[in-house]
Amino acid sequence: MREFVHVGHPARVVFGAGALRHLPRELELLGARRALVLSTPGHAAAAERVARGLGAGAAGVFARALMHVPLEVAREARAEARRLQADCVIALGGGSTTGLGKAIALESGIPILAVPTTYAGSEVTPIYGLTEAGVKRTGRDARVLPRTVIYDAELTLDLPLRLTVTSGLNAIAHAAEGLYARDGNPLMSLLAEEAIRCLSRALPSLGANPRDLAARSQALYGAWLCGTVLGSVGMALHHKICHTLGGGFDLPHADVHAVVLPHAIEYNATAAPQAMAALARALTSEAPARALYDLARAHGAPHSLRELGMREADLDRAADLASTDPYWNPRPIERSAVRILLQRAWEGAAPG
Ligand code: NAD
């Protein structure tokens, strides 16, 4: 066994269908008396319901979270938290809402209680992102790690199928890259393999019935594990390409992950045999890249950058950006090979 260093991130995780009923208890444990509830505009009614349920325990609602945390939105939310003298934020939603909570916590140090409703995994990472003038800056800071996470699968029952699948593949991407991370370790590999197994079983069940609570719970459990891997070890080529495409070409986050993942796995296949063996076990397929591609296609997820609105003429610039300041990757990042990967992802070609 090779040497490793593992740092666990402290968080209290409350998991279970209907677990949101424990919110008052969890706020009390945090010592919070004036929580600001955050959501995206689409989730405003749910955020208002949560605030009403807390009565005097809620300081207010800020329902303007946006993808990639634009700095101006972060500033407004920080000002609102100060004005209301909030002593905690409740981030009810996906990665965008959690991200807004992190922007507030980064400045004020107040704790985040996260209630994730997608599979993005941000709720268990100390990673934050802020976007200014179209450029997304990310960093790590212990202050932004949510102190408590409530995973309630009932809140995910209405997650649209397409977002269920793309968000699930976004989660799988964290685990898949964790399997070949330079700073990976046996504990994270265990979590990653189990996470991929859970999500790849749950997604087809949800394709058949998006309101299958058992499958929703299995997917959410998988997402927790995937997020834990993302928060603990470094990511590689896949995440670099997705950040490049999402930030530089304004493509939707989870969709990009769904399209790129099979191609990134194929790129690394020969350089990371142990990771591929784990992926093959988890996906019960000797061709993991193809299995991920088929999983996406079978359930209506996008499979080409073209259908996400990317222009073929931009592929050269994307290849330049993705191979500049590269993240560590098991196979060296060669600009020409990345350009081919991007072409195949743009066309929606099947791996292999
Ligand atoms: P999102 O939070 O933007 O949500 C997408 C849409 O789905 C929103 O309109 C939202 O209102 C809606 N939605 C969310 N949950 C729903 C539900 N249960 N039912 C119905 N609709 C629902 O999308 P996301 O993919 O969760 O998050 C993407 C963002 O998270 C990106 O900015 C990404 O960079 C960030 N992220 C950060 C980390 C990290 O560790 N910092 C990890 C993963 C993702």
mmCIF file of C-alpha atoms and ligand atoms in Angstrom:
data_model
loop_
_atom_site.group_PDB
_atom_site.id
_atom_site.type_symbol
_atom_site.label_atom_id
_atom_site.label_comp_id
_atom_site.label_asym_id
_atom_site.label_seq_id
_atom_site.Cartn_x
_atom_site.Cartn_y
_atom_site.Cartn_z
ATOM 1 C CA MET A 1 0.000 0.000 0.000
ATOM 2 C CA ARG A 2 1.406 3.413 -0.920
ATOM 3 C CA GLU A 3 1.862 6.207 1.606
ATOM 4 C CA PHE A 4 -0.995 8.618 2.092
ATOM 5 C CA VAL A 5 -2.204 11.529 4.172
ATOM 6 C CA HIS A 6 -5.910 11.855 4.920
ATOM 7 C CA VAL A 7 -7.585 14.904 6.433
ATOM 8 C CA GLY A 8 -11.250 14.445 7.356
ATOM 9 C CA HIS A 9 -13.536 17.455 7.295
ATOM 10 C CA PRO A 10 -15.699 17.822 10.386
ATOM 11 C CA ALA A 11 -19.400 18.067 9.636
ATOM 12 C CA ARG A 12 -22.537 16.817 11.261
ATOM 13 C CA VAL A 13 -24.641 14.859 8.763
ATOM 14 C CA VAL A 14 -28.302 14.140 9.395
ATOM 15 C CA PHE A 15 -29.668 11.742 6.787
ATOM 16 C CA GLY A 16 -33.150 10.379 6.218
ATOM 17 C CA ALA A 17 -36.424 10.815 4.351
ATOM 18 C CA GLY A 18 -38.246 13.606 6.194
ATOM 19 C CA ALA A 19 -35.061 14.655 8.051
ATOM 20 C CA LEU A 20 -35.875 18.338 7.500
ATOM 21 C CA ARG A 21 -38.150 18.047 10.535
ATOM 22 C CA HIS A 22 -34.942 18.061 12.626
ATOM 23 C CA LEU A 23 -34.057 21.571 11.440
ATOM 24 C CA PRO A 24 -35.027 23.364 14.703
ATOM 25 C CA ARG A 25 -32.982 20.864 16.741
ATOM 26 C CA GLU A 26 -30.004 21.250 14.449
ATOM 27 C CA LEU A 27 -30.125 25.055 14.594
ATOM 28 C CA GLU A 28 -30.253 24.885 18.353
ATOM 29 C CA LEU A 29 -27.184 22.635 18.391
ATOM 30 C CA LEU A 30 -25.396 25.276 16.317
ATOM 31 C CA GLY A 31 -26.509 27.923 18.789
ATOM 32 C CA ALA A 32 -28.297 29.776 15.984
ATOM 33 C CA ARG A 33 -31.246 32.061 16.755
ATOM 34 C CA ARG A 34 -31.578 34.136 13.581
ATOM 35 C CA ALA A 35 -31.112 32.045 10.455
ATOM 36 C CA LEU A 36 -31.206 33.549 6.969
ATOM 37 C CA VAL A 37 -32.754 31.076 4.523
ATOM 38 C CA LEU A 38 -31.170 31.068 1.049
ATOM 39 C CA SER A 39 -32.528 29.647 -2.189
ATOM 40 C CA THR A 40 -32.645 30.202 -5.946
ATOM 41 C CA PRO A 41 -35.663 32.165 -7.279
ATOM 42 C CA GLY A 42 -37.226 28.874 -8.397
ATOM 43 C CA HIS A 43 -37.117 27.557 -4.838
ATOM 44 C CA ALA A 44 -38.390 30.731 -3.133
ATOM 45 C CA ALA A 45 -41.687 29.168 -2.040
ATOM 46 C CA ALA A 46 -39.874 26.280 -0.345
ATOM 47 C CA ALA A 47 -37.505 28.725 1.377
ATOM 48 C CA GLU A 48 -40.468 30.791 2.624
ATOM 49 C CA ARG A 49 -42.087 27.616 3.976
ATOM 50 C CA VAL A 50 -38.928 26.722 5.872
ATOM 51 C CA ALA A 51 -38.693 30.248 7.285
ATOM 52 C CA ARG A 52 -42.356 30.217 8.343
ATOM 53 C CA GLY A 53 -41.824 26.862 10.040
ATOM 54 C CA LEU A 54 -38.970 28.337 12.092
ATOM 55 C CA GLY A 55 -41.000 31.355 13.223
ATOM 56 C CA ALA A 56 -38.784 33.711 15.218
ATOM 57 C CA GLY A 57 -35.806 31.448 14.500
ATOM 58 C CA ALA A 58 -35.717 32.749 10.925
ATOM 59 C CA ALA A 59 -34.269 36.205 10.287
ATOM 60 C CA GLY A 60 -35.493 36.262 6.662
ATOM 61 C CA VAL A 61 -35.258 34.778 3.194
ATOM 62 C CA PHE A 62 -32.864 35.675 0.384
ATOM 63 C CA ALA A 63 -34.075 33.841 -2.737
ATOM 64 C CA ARG A 64 -31.738 35.219 -5.385
ATOM 65 C CA ALA A 65 -28.984 32.602 -5.578
ATOM 66 C CA LEU A 66 -27.588 32.240 -9.103
ATOM 67 C CA MET A 67 -25.287 29.733 -10.807
ATOM 68 C CA HIS A 68 -21.541 30.302 -10.145
ATOM 69 C CA VAL A 69 -22.171 32.944 -7.426
ATOM 70 C CA PRO A 70 -21.837 36.308 -9.215
ATOM 71 C CA LEU A 71 -19.958 38.713 -6.934
ATOM 72 C CA GLU A 72 -22.760 41.297 -7.012
ATOM 73 C CA VAL A 73 -25.268 38.709 -5.748
ATOM 74 C CA ALA A 74 -22.813 37.658 -3.033
ATOM 75 C CA ARG A 75 -22.460 41.299 -1.971
ATOM 76 C CA GLU A 76 -26.240 41.768 -1.777
ATOM 77 C CA ALA A 77 -26.657 38.583 0.243
ATOM 78 C CA ARG A 78 -23.837 39.548 2.612
ATOM 79 C CA ALA A 79 -25.426 42.958 3.150
ATOM 80 C CA GLU A 80 -28.800 41.318 3.820
ATOM 81 C CA ALA A 81 -27.235 38.905 6.334
ATOM 82 C CA ARG A 82 -25.631 41.867 8.140
ATOM 83 C CA ARG A 83 -28.816 43.970 8.046
ATOM 84 C CA LEU A 84 -30.850 41.131 9.521
ATOM 85 C CA GLN A 85 -28.096 40.269 12.015
ATOM 86 C CA ALA A 86 -28.254 36.665 10.883
ATOM 87 C CA ASP A 87 -26.161 34.280 12.943
ATOM 88 C CA CYS A 88 -26.462 31.332 10.528
ATOM 89 C CA VAL A 89 -27.426 30.670 6.913
ATOM 90 C CA ILE A 90 -29.618 27.818 5.797
ATOM 91 C CA ALA A 91 -28.731 26.929 2.190
ATOM 92 C CA LEU A 92 -31.777 25.171 0.772
ATOM 93 C CA GLY A 93 -31.034 24.028 -2.783
ATOM 94 C CA GLY A 94 -28.294 22.855 -5.111
ATOM 95 C CA GLY A 95 -24.689 23.906 -5.556
ATOM 96 C CA SER A 96 -25.636 27.469 -6.504
ATOM 97 C CA THR A 97 -27.421 28.069 -3.212
ATOM 98 C CA THR A 98 -24.752 26.351 -1.153
ATOM 99 C CA GLY A 99 -22.234 28.490 -3.028
ATOM 100 C CA LEU A 100 -24.030 31.670 -1.982
ATOM 101 C CA GLY A 101 -24.017 30.466 1.627
ATOM 102 C CA LYS A 102 -20.282 29.939 1.320
ATOM 103 C CA ALA A 103 -19.794 33.487 0.025
ATOM 104 C CA ILE A 104 -21.544 34.800 3.143
ATOM 105 C CA ALA A 105 -19.653 32.491 5.505
ATOM 106 C CA LEU A 106 -16.324 33.384 3.921
ATOM 107 C CA GLU A 107 -16.788 37.012 4.887
ATOM 108 C CA SER A 108 -18.723 36.773 8.139
ATOM 109 C CA GLY A 109 -17.666 33.424 9.554
ATOM 110 C CA ILE A 110 -21.265 32.537 10.440
ATOM 111 C CA PRO A 111 -22.070 28.821 10.137
ATOM 112 C CA ILE A 112 -23.872 27.234 7.189
ATOM 113 C CA LEU A 113 -26.536 24.619 7.650
ATOM 114 C CA ALA A 114 -26.923 23.045 4.202
ATOM 115 C CA VAL A 115 -30.024 21.282 2.948
ATOM 116 C CA PRO A 116 -28.985 20.011 -0.497
ATOM 117 C CA THR A 117 -31.641 19.288 -3.095
ATOM 118 C CA THR A 118 -29.365 18.178 -5.960
ATOM 119 C CA TYR A 119 -26.386 15.825 -6.128
ATOM 120 C CA ALA A 120 -23.704 18.502 -6.620
ATOM 121 C CA GLY A 121 -21.867 17.682 -3.371
ATOM 122 C CA SER A 122 -20.776 21.223 -2.516
ATOM 123 C CA GLU A 123 -22.321 20.896 0.966
ATOM 124 C CA VAL A 124 -19.433 18.716 2.182
ATOM 125 C CA THR A 125 -16.516 20.584 0.632
ATOM 126 C CA PRO A 126 -14.473 23.565 1.866
ATOM 127 C CA ILE A 127 -14.330 24.794 -1.748
ATOM 128 C CA TYR A 128 -15.960 28.075 -2.741
ATOM 129 C CA GLY A 129 -16.338 29.927 -6.020
ATOM 130 C CA LEU A 130 -17.089 33.557 -6.855
ATOM 131 C CA THR A 131 -17.587 34.966 -10.343
ATOM 132 C CA GLU A 132 -16.529 38.493 -11.221
ATOM 133 C CA ALA A 133 -16.843 39.908 -14.748
ATOM 134 C CA GLY A 134 -17.374 36.398 -16.101
ATOM 135 C CA VAL A 135 -14.278 34.949 -14.439
ATOM 136 C CA LYS A 136 -14.822 32.343 -11.728
ATOM 137 C CA ARG A 137 -12.283 32.268 -8.921
ATOM 138 C CA THR A 138 -12.254 29.276 -6.594
ATOM 139 C CA GLY A 139 -10.536 28.707 -3.295
ATOM 140 C CA ARG A 140 -10.546 26.582 -0.163
ATOM 141 C CA ASP A 141 -11.332 27.852 3.300
ATOM 142 C CA ALA A 142 -12.438 25.977 6.410
ATOM 143 C CA ARG A 143 -14.991 28.742 7.139
ATOM 144 C CA VAL A 144 -17.103 27.780 4.122
ATOM 145 C CA LEU A 145 -17.490 24.111 5.034
ATOM 146 C CA PRO A 146 -21.108 23.715 6.166
ATOM 147 C CA ARG A 147 -21.210 22.754 9.827
ATOM 148 C CA THR A 148 -24.380 20.694 9.503
ATOM 149 C CA VAL A 149 -25.907 18.977 6.473
ATOM 150 C CA ILE A 150 -29.459 17.693 6.409
ATOM 151 C CA TYR A 151 -29.995 15.175 3.603
ATOM 152 C CA ASP A 152 -33.718 14.695 3.105
ATOM 153 C CA ALA A 153 -34.541 12.676 -0.021
ATOM 154 C CA GLU A 154 -38.158 13.878 0.094
ATOM 155 C CA LEU A 155 -36.885 17.296 -1.017
ATOM 156 C CA THR A 156 -35.460 15.744 -4.180
ATOM 157 C CA LEU A 157 -38.625 13.998 -5.369
ATOM 158 C CA ASP A 158 -39.443 16.808 -7.811
ATOM 159 C CA LEU A 159 -35.938 17.286 -9.163
ATOM 160 C CA PRO A 160 -36.592 17.079 -12.945
ATOM 161 C CA LEU A 161 -35.321 13.879 -14.529
ATOM 162 C CA ARG A 162 -32.823 15.597 -16.807
ATOM 163 C CA LEU A 163 -31.276 17.479 -13.876
ATOM 164 C CA THR A 164 -31.393 14.309 -11.786
ATOM 165 C CA VAL A 165 -29.265 12.510 -14.354
ATOM 166 C CA THR A 166 -26.847 15.359 -15.111
ATOM 167 C CA SER A 167 -26.441 16.192 -11.427
ATOM 168 C CA GLY A 168 -25.927 12.485 -10.676
ATOM 169 C CA LEU A 169 -23.212 12.336 -13.354
ATOM 170 C CA ASN A 170 -21.668 15.501 -11.896
ATOM 171 C CA ALA A 171 -21.450 13.632 -8.590
ATOM 172 C CA ILE A 172 -20.068 10.486 -10.245
ATOM 173 C CA ALA A 173 -17.379 12.680 -11.836
ATOM 174 C CA HIS A 174 -16.138 13.733 -8.369
ATOM 175 C CA ALA A 175 -15.847 10.099 -7.317
ATOM 176 C CA ALA A 176 -14.341 8.906 -10.607
ATOM 177 C CA GLU A 177 -11.569 11.500 -10.471
ATOM 178 C CA GLY A 178 -11.090 10.745 -6.778
ATOM 179 C CA LEU A 179 -10.216 7.178 -7.779
ATOM 180 C CA TYR A 180 -7.123 8.373 -9.666
ATOM 181 C CA ALA A 181 -6.313 11.501 -7.658
ATOM 182 C CA ARG A 182 -2.618 12.086 -6.981
ATOM 183 C CA ASP A 183 -3.415 12.586 -3.292
ATOM 184 C CA GLY A 184 -6.037 9.826 -3.209
ATOM 185 C CA ASN A 185 -6.169 7.327 -0.376
ATOM 186 C CA PRO A 186 -7.820 3.962 0.320
ATOM 187 C CA LEU A 187 -10.650 5.491 2.351
ATOM 188 C CA MET A 188 -11.601 7.868 -0.442
ATOM 189 C CA SER A 189 -11.352 5.037 -2.989
ATOM 190 C CA LEU A 190 -13.800 3.003 -0.897
ATOM 191 C CA LEU A 191 -16.223 5.909 -0.745
ATOM 192 C CA ALA A 192 -15.810 6.656 -4.442
ATOM 193 C CA GLU A 193 -16.500 3.115 -5.601
ATOM 194 C CA GLU A 194 -19.525 2.771 -3.354
ATOM 195 C CA ALA A 195 -20.792 6.185 -4.453
ATOM 196 C CA ILE A 196 -20.590 5.295 -8.148
ATOM 197 C CA ARG A 197 -22.317 1.982 -7.447
ATOM 198 C CA CYS A 198 -25.170 3.727 -5.607
ATOM 199 C CA LEU A 199 -25.708 6.461 -8.173
ATOM 200 C CA SER A 200 -25.419 4.234 -11.220
ATOM 201 C CA ARG A 201 -28.056 1.909 -9.710
ATOM 202 C CA ALA A 202 -30.342 4.713 -8.583
ATOM 203 C CA LEU A 203 -30.397 6.725 -11.835
ATOM 204 C CA PRO A 204 -32.088 4.038 -13.994
ATOM 205 C CA SER A 205 -34.688 3.497 -11.235
ATOM 206 C CA LEU A 206 -35.336 7.238 -11.213
ATOM 207 C CA GLY A 207 -35.580 7.170 -15.010
ATOM 208 C CA ALA A 208 -38.460 4.755 -14.598
ATOM 209 C CA ASN A 209 -40.025 6.642 -11.669
ATOM 210 C CA PRO A 210 -38.519 9.989 -10.590
ATOM 211 C CA ARG A 211 -40.547 9.875 -7.360
ATOM 212 C CA ASP A 212 -39.124 6.535 -6.202
ATOM 213 C CA LEU A 213 -38.146 7.517 -2.656
ATOM 214 C CA ALA A 214 -35.847 4.526 -2.101
ATOM 215 C CA ALA A 215 -33.912 5.360 -5.278
ATOM 216 C CA ARG A 216 -33.849 9.064 -4.315
ATOM 217 C CA SER A 217 -32.333 8.113 -0.945
ATOM 218 C CA GLN A 218 -29.744 5.897 -2.591
ATOM 219 C CA ALA A 219 -28.816 8.684 -5.015
ATOM 220 C CA LEU A 220 -28.545 11.251 -2.226
ATOM 221 C CA TYR A 221 -26.413 8.901 -0.165
ATOM 222 C CA GLY A 222 -24.165 8.435 -3.208
ATOM 223 C CA ALA A 223 -24.004 12.194 -3.668
ATOM 224 C CA TRP A 224 -22.856 12.669 -0.070
ATOM 225 C CA LEU A 225 -20.028 10.189 -0.628
ATOM 226 C CA CYS A 226 -19.081 11.826 -3.930
ATOM 227 C CA GLY A 227 -18.997 15.268 -2.344
ATOM 228 C CA THR A 228 -16.844 13.928 0.470
ATOM 229 C CA VAL A 229 -14.337 12.643 -2.088
ATOM 230 C CA LEU A 230 -14.370 15.989 -3.924
ATOM 231 C CA GLY A 231 -13.705 17.831 -0.665
ATOM 232 C CA SER A 232 -10.821 15.561 0.321
ATOM 233 C CA VAL A 233 -8.682 14.891 -2.751
ATOM 234 C CA GLY A 234 -7.596 16.795 -5.839
ATOM 235 C CA MET A 235 -9.503 16.716 -9.097
ATOM 236 C CA ALA A 236 -7.960 16.197 -12.539
ATOM 237 C CA LEU A 237 -8.539 16.697 -16.281
ATOM 238 C CA HIS A 238 -12.288 16.216 -16.232
ATOM 239 C CA HIS A 239 -12.879 18.983 -13.695
ATOM 240 C CA LYS A 240 -10.394 21.260 -15.436
ATOM 241 C CA ILE A 241 -12.259 20.889 -18.749
ATOM 242 C CA CYS A 242 -15.642 21.418 -17.068
ATOM 243 C CA HIS A 243 -14.446 24.557 -15.267
ATOM 244 C CA THR A 244 -13.010 25.843 -18.541
ATOM 245 C CA LEU A 245 -16.221 25.223 -20.475
ATOM 246 C CA GLY A 246 -18.593 26.336 -17.715
ATOM 247 C CA GLY A 247 -16.696 29.504 -16.831
ATOM 248 C CA GLY A 248 -15.238 30.497 -20.200
ATOM 249 C CA PHE A 249 -18.143 29.573 -22.473
ATOM 250 C CA ASP A 250 -21.066 29.959 -20.099
ATOM 251 C CA LEU A 251 -22.304 26.382 -20.459
ATOM 252 C CA PRO A 252 -24.553 24.820 -17.809
ATOM 253 C CA HIS A 253 -22.544 23.143 -15.047
ATOM 254 C CA ALA A 254 -24.125 19.714 -14.602
ATOM 255 C CA ASP A 255 -24.812 19.294 -18.358
ATOM 256 C CA VAL A 256 -21.150 19.848 -19.159
ATOM 257 C CA HIS A 257 -20.128 17.233 -16.586
ATOM 258 C CA ALA A 258 -22.540 14.728 -18.111
ATOM 259 C CA VAL A 259 -21.155 15.264 -21.622
ATOM 260 C CA VAL A 260 -17.434 15.385 -20.798
ATOM 261 C CA LEU A 261 -17.157 12.598 -18.204
ATOM 262 C CA PRO A 262 -17.080 9.557 -20.542
ATOM 263 C CA HIS A 263 -14.413 11.235 -22.692
ATOM 264 C CA ALA A 264 -12.251 12.214 -19.716
ATOM 265 C CA ILE A 265 -12.443 8.654 -18.389
ATOM 266 C CA GLU A 266 -11.477 7.322 -21.796
ATOM 267 C CA TYR A 267 -8.538 9.770 -21.939
ATOM 268 C CA ASN A 268 -7.213 8.419 -18.637
ATOM 269 C CA ALA A 269 -8.108 4.753 -19.168
ATOM 270 C CA THR A 270 -4.658 3.323 -19.793
ATOM 271 C CA ALA A 271 -2.891 5.623 -17.301
ATOM 272 C CA ALA A 272 -5.065 4.689 -14.300
ATOM 273 C CA PRO A 273 -5.683 0.913 -14.374
ATOM 274 C CA GLN A 274 -6.650 0.578 -10.685
ATOM 275 C CA ALA A 275 -9.198 3.365 -10.973
ATOM 276 C CA MET A 276 -10.611 1.770 -14.125
ATOM 277 C CA ALA A 277 -10.930 -1.576 -12.344
ATOM 278 C CA ALA A 278 -12.869 0.117 -9.521
ATOM 279 C CA LEU A 279 -15.076 1.920 -12.051
ATOM 280 C CA ALA A 280 -15.686 -1.360 -13.883
ATOM 281 C CA ARG A 281 -16.771 -3.036 -10.635
ATOM 282 C CA ALA A 282 -19.016 -0.129 -9.635
ATOM 283 C CA LEU A 283 -20.620 0.173 -13.067
ATOM 284 C CA THR A 284 -20.603 -3.612 -13.697
ATOM 285 C CA SER A 285 -19.077 -2.974 -17.104
ATOM 286 C CA GLU A 286 -15.675 -3.740 -18.563
ATOM 287 C CA ALA A 287 -15.979 -0.506 -20.558
ATOM 288 C CA PRO A 288 -16.602 2.201 -17.906
ATOM 289 C CA ALA A 289 -16.379 5.181 -20.285
ATOM 290 C CA ARG A 290 -18.968 3.624 -22.564
ATOM 291 C CA ALA A 291 -21.162 2.663 -19.591
ATOM 292 C CA LEU A 292 -21.216 6.296 -18.420
ATOM 293 C CA TYR A 293 -22.038 7.488 -21.931
ATOM 294 C CA ASP A 294 -24.879 4.958 -22.190
ATOM 295 C CA LEU A 295 -26.171 5.899 -18.718
ATOM 296 C CA ALA A 296 -26.465 9.526 -19.796
ATOM 297 C CA ARG A 297 -28.038 8.766 -23.167
ATOM 298 C CA ALA A 298 -30.543 6.278 -21.824
ATOM 299 C CA HIS A 299 -32.112 8.875 -19.542
ATOM 300 C CA GLY A 300 -32.294 11.960 -21.695
ATOM 301 C CA ALA A 301 -29.120 13.712 -20.515
ATOM 302 C CA PRO A 302 -27.294 15.712 -23.193
ATOM 303 C CA HIS A 303 -24.394 13.872 -24.805
ATOM 304 C CA SER A 304 -22.768 16.538 -26.989
ATOM 305 C CA LEU A 305 -21.318 19.997 -26.416
ATOM 306 C CA ARG A 306 -22.982 20.962 -29.691
ATOM 307 C CA GLU A 307 -26.443 20.496 -28.211
ATOM 308 C CA LEU A 308 -25.414 22.647 -25.213
ATOM 309 C CA GLY A 309 -24.868 25.515 -27.653
ATOM 310 C CA MET A 310 -21.083 25.444 -27.847
ATOM 311 C CA ARG A 311 -19.663 26.579 -31.201
ATOM 312 C CA GLU A 312 -17.249 24.276 -32.991
ATOM 313 C CA ALA A 313 -15.125 27.350 -33.744
ATOM 314 C CA ASP A 314 -14.501 27.729 -29.989
ATOM 315 C CA LEU A 315 -12.965 24.266 -29.543
ATOM 316 C CA ASP A 316 -9.418 25.449 -30.277
ATOM 317 C CA ARG A 317 -9.609 28.154 -27.630
ATOM 318 C CA ALA A 318 -11.179 25.682 -25.180
ATOM 319 C CA ALA A 319 -8.305 23.241 -25.811
ATOM 320 C CA ASP A 320 -5.789 26.053 -25.184
ATOM 321 C CA LEU A 321 -7.476 27.040 -21.924
ATOM 322 C CA ALA A 322 -7.945 23.462 -20.712
ATOM 323 C CA SER A 323 -4.273 22.640 -21.256
ATOM 324 C CA THR A 324 -2.936 25.850 -19.689
ATOM 325 C CA ASP A 325 -2.100 25.648 -15.968
ATOM 326 C CA PRO A 326 -3.400 22.053 -16.022
ATOM 327 C CA TYR A 327 -4.485 20.225 -12.886
ATOM 328 C CA TRP A 328 -2.412 17.134 -12.163
ATOM 329 C CA ASN A 329 -3.710 14.207 -14.252
ATOM 330 C CA PRO A 330 -2.681 10.543 -14.433
ATOM 331 C CA ARG A 331 -2.034 10.879 -18.173
ATOM 332 C CA PRO A 332 -0.024 13.939 -19.150
ATOM 333 C CA ILE A 333 -2.234 16.672 -20.547
ATOM 334 C CA GLU A 334 -1.297 17.134 -24.190
ATOM 335 C CA ARG A 335 -3.010 19.952 -26.000
ATOM 336 C CA SER A 336 -3.488 17.936 -29.212
ATOM 337 C CA ALA A 337 -5.091 15.005 -27.335
ATOM 338 C CA VAL A 338 -7.340 17.389 -25.388
ATOM 339 C CA ARG A 339 -8.383 18.993 -28.684
ATOM 340 C CA ILE A 340 -9.404 15.544 -29.991
ATOM 341 C CA LEU A 341 -11.281 14.817 -26.744
ATOM 342 C CA LEU A 342 -13.166 18.099 -27.096
ATOM 343 C CA GLN A 343 -14.014 17.410 -30.723
ATOM 344 C CA ARG A 344 -15.474 14.022 -29.786
ATOM 345 C CA ALA A 345 -17.391 15.525 -26.872
ATOM 346 C CA TRP A 346 -18.686 18.276 -29.159
ATOM 347 C CA GLU A 347 -19.912 15.728 -31.689
ATOM 348 C CA GLY A 348 -21.337 13.447 -29.017
ATOM 349 C CA ALA A 349 -19.281 10.503 -30.256
ATOM 350 C CA ALA A 350 -19.415 7.331 -28.187
ATOM 351 C CA PRO A 351 -16.157 6.479 -26.392
ATOM 352 C CA GLY A 352 -14.216 3.489 -27.633
HETATM 353 P P1 NAD B 1 -28.145 24.596 -9.126
HETATM 354 O O1 NAD B 1 -27.963 24.735 -7.684
HETATM 355 O O2 NAD B 1 -27.827 25.769 -9.997
HETATM 356 O O3 NAD B 1 -29.650 24.152 -9.401
HETATM 357 C C1 NAD B 1 -30.109 24.047 -10.740
HETATM 358 C C2 NAD B 1 -31.590 24.363 -10.815
HETATM 359 O O4 NAD B 1 -32.337 23.327 -10.200
HETATM 360 C C3 NAD B 1 -31.977 25.649 -10.095
HETATM 361 O O5 NAD B 1 -32.860 26.364 -10.903
HETATM 362 C C4 NAD B 1 -32.656 25.155 -8.835
HETATM 363 O O6 NAD B 1 -33.644 26.049 -8.366
HETATM 364 C C5 NAD B 1 -33.283 23.851 -9.285
HETATM 365 N N1 NAD B 1 -33.430 22.839 -8.233
HETATM 366 C C6 NAD B 1 -32.534 22.524 -7.275
HETATM 367 N N2 NAD B 1 -33.011 21.525 -6.523
HETATM 368 C C7 NAD B 1 -34.238 21.210 -6.992
HETATM 369 C C8 NAD B 1 -35.228 20.254 -6.616
HETATM 370 N N3 NAD B 1 -35.030 19.375 -5.627
HETATM 371 N N4 NAD B 1 -36.380 20.210 -7.317
HETATM 372 C C9 NAD B 1 -36.573 21.040 -8.366
HETATM 373 N N5 NAD B 1 -35.679 21.972 -8.772
HETATM 374 C C10 NAD B 1 -34.513 22.045 -8.095
HETATM 375 O O7 NAD B 1 -27.339 23.360 -9.749
HETATM 376 P P2 NAD B 1 -26.240 22.389 -9.139
HETATM 377 O O8 NAD B 1 -25.803 21.563 -10.285
HETATM 378 O O9 NAD B 1 -26.692 21.730 -7.899
HETATM 379 O O10 NAD B 1 -25.053 23.351 -8.705
HETATM 380 C C11 NAD B 1 -24.185 23.918 -9.659
HETATM 381 C C12 NAD B 1 -23.257 24.915 -8.998
HETATM 382 O O11 NAD B 1 -22.623 24.328 -7.872
HETATM 383 C C13 NAD B 1 -22.148 25.381 -9.927
HETATM 384 O O12 NAD B 1 -21.932 26.767 -9.758
HETATM 385 C C14 NAD B 1 -20.941 24.592 -9.443
HETATM 386 O O13 NAD B 1 -19.722 25.219 -9.738
HETATM 387 C C15 NAD B 1 -21.215 24.505 -7.964
HETATM 388 N N6 NAD B 1 -20.570 23.363 -7.283
HETATM 389 C C16 NAD B 1 -19.665 23.652 -6.305
HETATM 390 C C17 NAD B 1 -19.033 22.626 -5.627
HETATM 391 C C18 NAD B 1 -18.071 22.940 -4.517
HETATM 392 O O14 NAD B 1 -17.555 22.051 -3.865
HETATM 393 N N7 NAD B 1 -17.812 24.201 -4.259
HETATM 394 C C19 NAD B 1 -19.330 21.284 -5.934
HETATM 395 C C20 NAD B 1 -20.257 21.025 -6.948
HETATM 396 C C21 NAD B 1 -20.876 22.079 -7.623
#
